[in-house]
Amino acid sequence: MGAAAQDNSPSGQLEPDSTWAEEVRALARERDAVLLAHNYQLPEIQDVADHVGDSLALSRIAATSGAATIVFCGVHFMAETAKILAPEKTVLIPDARAGCSLADSITVDQLRAWKREHPGAAVVSYVNTTAAVKAETDICCTSSNAVDVVASIPPDRAVLFCPDQFLGAHVKRETGRANLHVWAGECHVHAGINGPELAARAAAHPTADLYIHPECGCATSALYLVGEGVVPREKVHILSTSGMVEAARTTGTGTVLVATEVGMLHQLRKAAPATEFRAVNDRASCRFMKMITPAALLRALREGTDEVKVDHDIAVRARASVQRMIEIGAPGGGE
Ligand code: 13P
Ligand code: SF4
């Protein structure tokens, strides 16, 4: 049965076969749409997209793409960031219900209250935040440039870093900055990849490399394992999602333990087919990312839904902090 005859409601079942892929590509051409997919998307969504990458790379592509429409296969804050950077374009997300527990861990009122407690401090917000929080932020960052963003702020100025406590701890370690205050938010998927689980996996695979996303609860534990001599320092790599793909390209053979959302394994296995990539926690699947189903993508392209809008005044203020984000740091990885 071809894609056209199947249930294409966002939650509907649809076989992502070649008919589906051809229809997606044809509709994208008709709409002059570029398809962007985050590294945590379902494999078939990644394979049909024009670009697959991390938050930073996809934001940069959104800002410079010549297409009239951006179809963002990711979660809502990512599509909102694309709209902030490209207000003249139509931005679609295949299912607007695809939220983010980390973005929900700080509200704009909470951020305003925190700023009042630290007058004069610079606010650095992870891109996993709402547009309203970005509008109250000096510089946004992603996992691939958080350290560079904080390092760009004069050392004597206090920094409020939100909302991810584990990424904040990583930045504090890397910059050695005592005046960095970290909000106690977390992503439920990454927080669930914990230290004991990592230690057990590392013990079972003593020669494996460890790729660890800095949002993980186990990032600090990995460095503890290094300190204890359980894992050699050179085996531990704390990386953004596309930093992992770049590292995979030169890894050769052997085993790599991967601490992040399981969608990541698809790009890693494509980048290094001879390497065995194993999830540290194979239940670490983000239900929000997985709301972007083949059916939802087809519906988005056929019907022009769900369109992402950002309040004009909020977008103008948020753009300044997001623009600084895309200017700082090494190129974020993406195809
Ligand atoms: P990256 O910026 O490394 O892609 O991670 C983003 C993330 O965790 C999305 O949920
Ligand atoms: Fe948000 Fe975590 Fe899902 Fe990423 S994996 S979109 S941070 S809930």
mmCIF file of C-alpha atoms and ligand atoms in Angstrom:
data_model
loop_
_atom_site.group_PDB
_atom_site.id
_atom_site.type_symbol
_atom_site.label_atom_id
_atom_site.label_comp_id
_atom_site.label_asym_id
_atom_site.label_seq_id
_atom_site.Cartn_x
_atom_site.Cartn_y
_atom_site.Cartn_z
ATOM 1 C CA MET A 1 0.000 0.000 0.000
ATOM 2 C CA GLY A 2 1.384 3.456 -0.894
ATOM 3 C CA ALA A 3 1.760 6.261 1.628
ATOM 4 C CA ALA A 4 -1.198 8.169 0.152
ATOM 5 C CA ALA A 5 -3.699 5.488 1.242
ATOM 6 C CA GLN A 6 -2.519 5.258 4.848
ATOM 7 C CA ASP A 7 -3.397 6.975 8.135
ATOM 8 C CA ASN A 8 -1.377 10.195 8.155
ATOM 9 C CA SER A 9 -2.710 11.767 11.348
ATOM 10 C CA PRO A 10 0.236 12.772 13.580
ATOM 11 C CA SER A 11 -0.149 9.675 15.746
ATOM 12 C CA GLY A 12 -1.166 7.389 12.875
ATOM 13 C CA GLN A 13 0.760 4.356 11.660
ATOM 14 C CA LEU A 14 2.391 4.524 8.286
ATOM 15 C CA GLU A 15 5.059 2.363 6.711
ATOM 16 C CA PRO A 16 7.993 4.678 5.865
ATOM 17 C CA ASP A 17 8.647 2.912 2.555
ATOM 18 C CA SER A 18 10.089 4.320 -0.667
ATOM 19 C CA THR A 19 6.632 5.600 -1.771
ATOM 20 C CA TRP A 20 6.441 7.601 1.453
ATOM 21 C CA ALA A 21 9.965 8.969 0.996
ATOM 22 C CA GLU A 22 9.250 9.956 -2.616
ATOM 23 C CA GLU A 23 6.033 11.742 -1.629
ATOM 24 C CA VAL A 24 7.835 13.575 1.175
ATOM 25 C CA ARG A 25 10.591 14.696 -1.190
ATOM 26 C CA ALA A 26 8.108 15.741 -3.915
ATOM 27 C CA LEU A 27 5.957 17.749 -1.486
ATOM 28 C CA ALA A 28 9.070 19.409 -0.047
ATOM 29 C CA ARG A 29 10.070 20.489 -3.570
ATOM 30 C CA GLU A 30 6.558 21.842 -4.263
ATOM 31 C CA ARG A 31 6.641 23.911 -1.074
ATOM 32 C CA ASP A 32 10.244 25.032 -1.584
ATOM 33 C CA ALA A 33 10.874 23.497 1.832
ATOM 34 C CA VAL A 34 14.121 22.415 3.465
ATOM 35 C CA LEU A 35 13.784 19.426 5.830
ATOM 36 C CA LEU A 36 15.924 19.646 8.973
ATOM 37 C CA ALA A 37 16.204 16.686 11.367
ATOM 38 C CA HIS A 38 17.836 16.535 14.775
ATOM 39 C CA ASN A 39 20.170 13.612 15.555
ATOM 40 C CA TYR A 40 17.535 12.122 17.928
ATOM 41 C CA GLN A 41 14.862 11.722 15.249
ATOM 42 C CA LEU A 42 13.640 8.319 14.052
ATOM 43 C CA PRO A 43 16.082 6.790 11.504
ATOM 44 C CA GLU A 44 13.616 7.099 8.589
ATOM 45 C CA ILE A 45 13.071 10.807 9.341
ATOM 46 C CA GLN A 46 16.846 11.382 9.458
ATOM 47 C CA ASP A 47 17.274 9.540 6.156
ATOM 48 C CA VAL A 48 14.641 11.579 4.278
ATOM 49 C CA ALA A 49 15.853 14.973 5.587
ATOM 50 C CA ASP A 50 18.074 17.438 3.718
ATOM 51 C CA HIS A 51 20.207 18.049 6.797
ATOM 52 C CA VAL A 52 20.751 16.087 10.014
ATOM 53 C CA GLY A 53 22.634 17.697 12.856
ATOM 54 C CA ASP A 54 22.867 19.084 16.359
ATOM 55 C CA SER A 55 20.993 22.109 17.686
ATOM 56 C CA LEU A 56 23.717 24.567 16.693
ATOM 57 C CA ALA A 57 24.232 23.292 13.148
ATOM 58 C CA LEU A 58 20.492 23.205 12.447
ATOM 59 C CA SER A 59 20.030 26.745 13.806
ATOM 60 C CA ARG A 60 22.817 27.969 11.527
ATOM 61 C CA ILE A 61 21.241 26.271 8.514
ATOM 62 C CA ALA A 62 17.839 27.757 9.391
ATOM 63 C CA ALA A 63 19.394 31.230 9.554
ATOM 64 C CA THR A 64 21.003 31.013 6.118
ATOM 65 C CA SER A 65 18.769 28.695 4.074
ATOM 66 C CA GLY A 66 17.273 30.126 0.889
ATOM 67 C CA ALA A 67 14.157 27.934 1.120
ATOM 68 C CA ALA A 68 10.748 29.563 1.652
ATOM 69 C CA THR A 69 9.713 26.976 4.259
ATOM 70 C CA ILE A 70 11.618 25.199 7.001
ATOM 71 C CA VAL A 71 10.178 21.881 8.168
ATOM 72 C CA PHE A 72 11.783 21.238 11.535
ATOM 73 C CA CYS A 73 11.838 17.588 12.574
ATOM 74 C CA GLY A 74 12.784 18.056 16.196
ATOM 75 C CA VAL A 75 11.133 19.520 19.272
ATOM 76 C CA HIS A 76 9.212 22.763 19.616
ATOM 77 C CA PHE A 77 11.977 25.011 20.983
ATOM 78 C CA MET A 78 14.142 24.080 17.967
ATOM 79 C CA ALA A 79 11.452 25.072 15.474
ATOM 80 C CA GLU A 80 10.816 28.244 17.503
ATOM 81 C CA THR A 81 14.547 29.075 17.329
ATOM 82 C CA ALA A 82 14.417 28.641 13.543
ATOM 83 C CA LYS A 83 11.453 31.044 13.385
ATOM 84 C CA ILE A 84 13.287 33.583 15.565
ATOM 85 C CA LEU A 85 16.276 33.438 13.203
ATOM 86 C CA ALA A 86 14.224 33.414 9.988
ATOM 87 C CA PRO A 87 11.042 35.404 10.718
ATOM 88 C CA GLU A 88 10.197 35.843 7.024
ATOM 89 C CA LYS A 89 10.048 32.084 6.437
ATOM 90 C CA THR A 90 7.210 29.689 7.129
ATOM 91 C CA VAL A 91 8.370 27.276 9.835
ATOM 92 C CA LEU A 92 6.507 24.013 10.271
ATOM 93 C CA ILE A 93 6.882 21.347 12.951
ATOM 94 C CA PRO A 94 5.120 18.063 12.145
ATOM 95 C CA ASP A 95 3.637 17.872 15.669
ATOM 96 C CA ALA A 96 3.498 21.017 17.815
ATOM 97 C CA ARG A 97 2.989 18.876 20.936
ATOM 98 C CA ALA A 98 6.660 17.829 20.772
ATOM 99 C CA GLY A 99 7.843 19.697 23.874
ATOM 100 C CA CYS A 100 10.945 19.333 26.063
ATOM 101 C CA SER A 101 11.156 18.613 29.795
ATOM 102 C CA LEU A 102 14.373 20.640 30.037
ATOM 103 C CA ALA A 103 12.828 23.732 28.399
ATOM 104 C CA ASP A 104 9.946 23.364 30.880
ATOM 105 C CA SER A 105 12.323 23.460 33.851
ATOM 106 C CA ILE A 106 12.570 27.267 33.895
ATOM 107 C CA THR A 107 9.799 29.807 33.237
ATOM 108 C CA VAL A 108 10.307 33.429 32.269
ATOM 109 C CA ASP A 109 8.997 34.556 35.688
ATOM 110 C CA GLN A 110 11.504 32.324 37.461
ATOM 111 C CA LEU A 111 14.323 33.726 35.316
ATOM 112 C CA ARG A 112 13.264 37.329 36.020
ATOM 113 C CA ALA A 113 13.237 36.629 39.771
ATOM 114 C CA TRP A 114 16.703 35.013 39.551
ATOM 115 C CA LYS A 115 18.042 38.051 37.661
ATOM 116 C CA ARG A 116 16.710 40.348 40.413
ATOM 117 C CA GLU A 117 18.767 38.345 42.940
ATOM 118 C CA HIS A 118 21.956 38.877 40.835
ATOM 119 C CA PRO A 119 21.850 42.388 39.369
ATOM 120 C CA GLY A 120 24.431 42.923 36.627
ATOM 121 C CA ALA A 121 25.000 39.216 35.973
ATOM 122 C CA ALA A 122 25.084 37.977 32.364
ATOM 123 C CA VAL A 123 22.417 35.402 31.532
ATOM 124 C CA VAL A 124 23.455 32.410 29.419
ATOM 125 C CA SER A 125 20.557 30.147 28.479
ATOM 126 C CA TYR A 126 20.765 26.811 26.788
ATOM 127 C CA VAL A 127 18.899 26.769 23.488
ATOM 128 C CA ASN A 128 16.505 24.281 25.151
ATOM 129 C CA THR A 129 14.333 27.135 26.472
ATOM 130 C CA THR A 130 11.176 28.943 25.398
ATOM 131 C CA ALA A 131 11.308 32.086 23.240
ATOM 132 C CA ALA A 132 10.190 34.126 26.283
ATOM 133 C CA VAL A 133 13.204 32.898 28.299
ATOM 134 C CA LYS A 134 15.519 33.620 25.344
ATOM 135 C CA ALA A 135 14.138 37.184 25.259
ATOM 136 C CA GLU A 136 15.421 37.651 28.862
ATOM 137 C CA THR A 137 18.841 36.179 27.968
ATOM 138 C CA ASP A 138 22.136 37.838 26.982
ATOM 139 C CA ILE A 139 23.599 34.888 25.036
ATOM 140 C CA CYS A 140 22.098 31.507 24.204
ATOM 141 C CA CYS A 141 24.293 28.451 23.808
ATOM 142 C CA THR A 142 24.081 24.828 22.776
ATOM 143 C CA SER A 143 26.017 21.852 24.103
ATOM 144 C CA SER A 144 28.650 22.335 21.386
ATOM 145 C CA ASN A 145 29.513 25.953 22.241
ATOM 146 C CA ALA A 146 28.465 26.416 25.920
ATOM 147 C CA VAL A 147 32.064 26.591 27.134
ATOM 148 C CA ASP A 148 33.049 29.127 24.417
ATOM 149 C CA VAL A 149 29.971 31.250 25.140
ATOM 150 C CA VAL A 150 30.730 31.478 28.873
ATOM 151 C CA ALA A 151 34.430 32.111 28.133
ATOM 152 C CA SER A 152 33.401 35.086 25.949
ATOM 153 C CA ILE A 153 32.025 36.918 29.021
ATOM 154 C CA PRO A 154 34.536 39.057 31.011
ATOM 155 C CA PRO A 155 35.855 36.892 33.884
ATOM 156 C CA ASP A 156 34.817 39.355 36.607
ATOM 157 C CA ARG A 157 31.151 39.400 35.532
ATOM 158 C CA ALA A 158 28.865 36.891 37.265
ATOM 159 C CA VAL A 159 27.011 34.473 34.975
ATOM 160 C CA LEU A 160 23.586 32.920 35.466
ATOM 161 C CA PHE A 161 23.506 29.652 33.519
ATOM 162 C CA CYS A 162 20.185 27.950 32.879
ATOM 163 C CA PRO A 163 18.393 25.616 32.806
ATOM 164 C CA ASP A 164 20.539 22.452 32.695
ATOM 165 C CA GLN A 165 22.457 21.629 35.875
ATOM 166 C CA PHE A 166 24.638 18.910 34.302
ATOM 167 C CA LEU A 167 25.709 21.043 31.331
ATOM 168 C CA GLY A 168 26.244 23.876 33.844
ATOM 169 C CA ALA A 169 28.525 21.631 35.941
ATOM 170 C CA HIS A 170 30.468 20.710 32.786
ATOM 171 C CA VAL A 171 30.917 24.396 31.845
ATOM 172 C CA LYS A 172 31.997 25.237 35.395
ATOM 173 C CA ARG A 173 34.589 22.450 35.319
ATOM 174 C CA GLU A 174 35.922 23.497 31.901
ATOM 175 C CA THR A 175 36.084 27.250 32.589
ATOM 176 C CA GLY A 176 37.043 26.977 36.285
ATOM 177 C CA ARG A 177 34.703 29.900 36.892
ATOM 178 C CA ALA A 178 33.621 30.444 40.524
ATOM 179 C CA ASN A 179 31.102 33.201 39.634
ATOM 180 C CA LEU A 180 28.952 30.866 37.472
ATOM 181 C CA HIS A 181 25.554 30.213 39.058
ATOM 182 C CA VAL A 182 23.711 27.184 37.713
ATOM 183 C CA TRP A 183 19.939 26.619 37.606
ATOM 184 C CA ALA A 184 18.830 23.193 38.888
ATOM 185 C CA GLY A 185 16.918 22.033 35.787
ATOM 186 C CA GLU A 186 17.372 18.790 33.905
ATOM 187 C CA CYS A 187 16.237 16.733 30.933
ATOM 188 C CA HIS A 188 14.422 13.636 32.178
ATOM 189 C CA VAL A 189 16.006 11.463 29.455
ATOM 190 C CA HIS A 190 19.622 12.464 30.109
ATOM 191 C CA ALA A 191 19.264 12.712 33.891
ATOM 192 C CA GLY A 192 18.129 9.079 33.758
ATOM 193 C CA ILE A 193 21.472 7.955 32.313
ATOM 194 C CA ASN A 194 23.127 7.682 35.699
ATOM 195 C CA GLY A 195 26.571 7.028 37.174
ATOM 196 C CA PRO A 196 26.063 3.444 38.459
ATOM 197 C CA GLU A 197 24.730 2.387 35.048
ATOM 198 C CA LEU A 198 27.736 3.933 33.304
ATOM 199 C CA ALA A 199 30.147 2.319 35.778
ATOM 200 C CA ALA A 200 28.572 -1.124 35.192
ATOM 201 C CA ARG A 201 28.759 -0.746 31.393
ATOM 202 C CA ALA A 202 32.348 0.531 31.529
ATOM 203 C CA ALA A 203 33.342 -2.439 33.709
ATOM 204 C CA ALA A 204 31.734 -4.853 31.210
ATOM 205 C CA HIS A 205 33.564 -3.210 28.273
ATOM 206 C CA PRO A 206 36.932 -2.173 29.714
ATOM 207 C CA THR A 207 38.483 -1.221 26.348
ATOM 208 C CA ALA A 208 35.497 0.834 25.124
ATOM 209 C CA ASP A 209 35.521 4.572 24.456
ATOM 210 C CA LEU A 210 32.803 6.585 26.221
ATOM 211 C CA TYR A 211 30.819 9.265 24.339
ATOM 212 C CA ILE A 212 28.860 11.283 26.881
ATOM 213 C CA HIS A 213 26.442 14.147 26.240
ATOM 214 C CA PRO A 214 26.964 16.904 28.849
ATOM 215 C CA GLU A 215 23.233 16.887 29.724
ATOM 216 C CA CYS A 216 23.710 13.412 31.246
ATOM 217 C CA GLY A 217 23.501 12.706 34.952
ATOM 218 C CA CYS A 218 26.573 10.477 34.476
ATOM 219 C CA ALA A 219 28.934 13.137 33.017
ATOM 220 C CA THR A 220 30.379 13.928 36.460
ATOM 221 C CA SER A 221 30.553 10.194 37.297
ATOM 222 C CA ALA A 222 32.605 9.557 34.152
ATOM 223 C CA LEU A 223 35.262 11.963 35.378
ATOM 224 C CA TYR A 224 35.077 10.319 38.808
ATOM 225 C CA LEU A 225 35.775 6.950 37.106
ATOM 226 C CA VAL A 226 38.806 8.571 35.461
ATOM 227 C CA GLY A 227 39.958 9.898 38.842
ATOM 228 C CA GLU A 228 39.583 6.420 40.364
ATOM 229 C CA GLY A 229 41.624 4.876 37.534
ATOM 230 C CA VAL A 230 38.648 2.732 36.357
ATOM 231 C CA VAL A 231 38.581 4.387 32.897
ATOM 232 C CA PRO A 232 41.614 6.007 31.186
ATOM 233 C CA ARG A 233 41.158 9.785 30.671
ATOM 234 C CA GLU A 234 41.626 9.549 26.898
ATOM 235 C CA LYS A 235 38.665 7.155 26.641
ATOM 236 C CA VAL A 236 36.142 9.708 27.978
ATOM 237 C CA HIS A 237 34.717 12.190 25.456
ATOM 238 C CA ILE A 238 32.105 14.723 26.564
ATOM 239 C CA LEU A 239 30.476 15.783 23.311
ATOM 240 C CA SER A 240 27.449 17.381 21.693
ATOM 241 C CA THR A 241 25.427 15.071 19.467
ATOM 242 C CA SER A 242 27.258 16.083 16.307
ATOM 243 C CA GLY A 243 30.566 16.161 18.175
ATOM 244 C CA MET A 244 29.908 12.424 18.622
ATOM 245 C CA VAL A 245 29.449 11.933 14.867
ATOM 246 C CA GLU A 246 32.696 13.778 14.167
ATOM 247 C CA ALA A 247 34.551 11.662 16.745
ATOM 248 C CA ALA A 248 33.045 8.475 15.259
ATOM 249 C CA ARG A 249 34.495 9.278 11.832
ATOM 250 C CA THR A 250 38.021 8.691 13.172
ATOM 251 C CA THR A 251 37.349 6.020 15.786
ATOM 252 C CA GLY A 252 38.319 2.940 13.746
ATOM 253 C CA THR A 253 37.111 -0.382 15.154
ATOM 254 C CA GLY A 254 36.215 -1.434 18.691
ATOM 255 C CA THR A 255 33.338 -0.559 21.007
ATOM 256 C CA VAL A 256 31.928 2.818 21.980
ATOM 257 C CA LEU A 257 29.494 3.255 24.879
ATOM 258 C CA VAL A 258 27.088 6.077 24.094
ATOM 259 C CA ALA A 259 25.420 8.096 26.836
ATOM 260 C CA THR A 260 22.661 10.109 25.205
ATOM 261 C CA GLU A 261 19.234 9.670 23.592
ATOM 262 C CA VAL A 262 19.156 6.431 21.579
ATOM 263 C CA GLY A 263 18.244 8.105 18.243
ATOM 264 C CA MET A 264 21.919 9.106 18.144
ATOM 265 C CA LEU A 265 23.022 5.558 17.327
ATOM 266 C CA HIS A 266 21.744 5.836 13.739
ATOM 267 C CA GLN A 267 24.168 8.582 12.640
ATOM 268 C CA LEU A 268 27.022 7.009 14.617
ATOM 269 C CA ARG A 269 26.572 3.632 12.917
ATOM 270 C CA LYS A 270 26.441 5.317 9.517
ATOM 271 C CA ALA A 271 29.612 7.287 10.281
ATOM 272 C CA ALA A 272 31.592 4.241 11.490
ATOM 273 C CA PRO A 273 30.045 0.937 10.332
ATOM 274 C CA ALA A 274 32.964 -1.133 11.661
ATOM 275 C CA THR A 275 32.566 0.184 15.220
ATOM 276 C CA GLU A 276 30.142 -1.309 17.733
ATOM 277 C CA PHE A 277 28.072 1.475 19.315
ATOM 278 C CA ARG A 278 26.139 0.476 22.445
ATOM 279 C CA ALA A 279 23.734 2.656 24.403
ATOM 280 C CA VAL A 280 24.651 3.084 28.081
ATOM 281 C CA ASN A 281 20.890 3.114 28.741
ATOM 282 C CA ASP A 282 18.819 1.661 25.909
ATOM 283 C CA ARG A 283 15.608 3.014 27.461
ATOM 284 C CA ALA A 284 16.840 6.592 26.991
ATOM 285 C CA SER A 285 14.335 7.525 24.318
ATOM 286 C CA CYS A 286 12.776 11.002 24.183
ATOM 287 C CA ARG A 287 9.046 10.623 23.630
ATOM 288 C CA PHE A 288 8.860 14.223 22.385
ATOM 289 C CA MET A 289 11.424 13.624 19.631
ATOM 290 C CA LYS A 290 9.567 10.459 18.649
ATOM 291 C CA MET A 291 6.290 12.381 18.137
ATOM 292 C CA ILE A 292 7.685 13.339 14.728
ATOM 293 C CA THR A 293 6.433 10.212 12.982
ATOM 294 C CA PRO A 294 6.496 9.475 9.240
ATOM 295 C CA ALA A 295 2.721 10.134 9.235
ATOM 296 C CA ALA A 296 3.152 13.480 10.976
ATOM 297 C CA LEU A 297 5.837 14.579 8.510
ATOM 298 C CA LEU A 298 3.656 13.704 5.535
ATOM 299 C CA ARG A 299 0.697 15.551 7.033
ATOM 300 C CA ALA A 300 2.878 18.612 7.702
ATOM 301 C CA LEU A 301 3.920 18.767 4.060
ATOM 302 C CA ARG A 302 0.454 18.094 2.656
ATOM 303 C CA GLU A 303 -1.441 20.477 4.941
ATOM 304 C CA GLY A 304 1.168 23.062 5.931
ATOM 305 C CA THR A 305 0.818 22.259 9.649
ATOM 306 C CA ASP A 306 1.745 22.818 12.471
ATOM 307 C CA GLU A 307 2.908 26.363 11.785
ATOM 308 C CA VAL A 308 5.221 27.877 14.411
ATOM 309 C CA LYS A 309 4.618 31.520 15.364
ATOM 310 C CA VAL A 310 6.534 33.667 17.837
ATOM 311 C CA ASP A 311 5.196 36.929 19.262
ATOM 312 C CA HIS A 312 6.920 39.800 17.396
ATOM 313 C CA ASP A 313 8.317 41.668 20.438
ATOM 314 C CA ILE A 314 9.572 38.483 22.076
ATOM 315 C CA ALA A 315 11.160 37.384 18.787
ATOM 316 C CA VAL A 316 13.020 40.695 18.373
ATOM 317 C CA ARG A 317 14.546 40.425 21.860
ATOM 318 C CA ALA A 318 15.215 36.686 21.584
ATOM 319 C CA ARG A 319 16.927 37.141 18.199
ATOM 320 C CA ALA A 320 19.788 39.113 19.733
ATOM 321 C CA SER A 321 20.686 36.287 22.151
ATOM 322 C CA VAL A 322 20.262 33.548 19.526
ATOM 323 C CA GLN A 323 22.282 35.505 16.960
ATOM 324 C CA ARG A 324 25.183 35.689 19.433
ATOM 325 C CA MET A 325 24.872 31.930 19.929
ATOM 326 C CA ILE A 326 25.276 31.098 16.259
ATOM 327 C CA GLU A 327 28.284 33.425 15.949
ATOM 328 C CA ILE A 328 30.298 31.806 18.773
ATOM 329 C CA GLY A 329 32.221 28.538 18.693
ATOM 330 C CA ALA A 330 33.309 25.929 16.210
ATOM 331 C CA PRO A 331 30.951 24.907 13.428
ATOM 332 C CA GLY A 332 28.221 22.648 14.881
ATOM 333 C CA GLY A 333 28.225 19.348 13.049
ATOM 334 C CA GLY A 334 25.616 18.343 10.545
ATOM 335 C CA GLU A 335 25.345 16.937 7.068
HETATM 336 P P1 13P B 1 22.695 18.881 20.861
HETATM 337 O O1 13P B 1 22.742 20.366 20.868
HETATM 338 O O2 13P B 1 23.954 18.238 21.266
HETATM 339 O O3 13P B 1 22.129 18.415 19.571
HETATM 340 O O4 13P B 1 21.695 18.372 22.010
HETATM 341 C C1 13P B 1 20.455 18.865 22.045
HETATM 342 C C2 13P B 1 19.504 18.103 22.833
HETATM 343 O O5 13P B 1 19.715 17.526 23.835
HETATM 344 C C3 13P B 1 18.215 18.146 22.267
HETATM 345 O O6 13P B 1 17.360 17.651 23.101
HETATM 346 FE FE1 SF4 B 2 14.327 17.890 25.714
HETATM 347 FE FE2 SF4 B 2 15.660 15.887 26.790
HETATM 348 FE FE3 SF4 B 2 14.023 15.389 24.785
HETATM 349 FE FE4 SF4 B 2 16.313 16.724 24.366
HETATM 350 S S1 SF4 B 2 16.108 14.605 25.010
HETATM 351 S S2 SF4 B 2 14.277 17.246 23.574
HETATM 352 S S3 SF4 B 2 16.505 17.879 26.254
HETATM 353 S S4 SF4 B 2 13.427 16.164 26.813
#
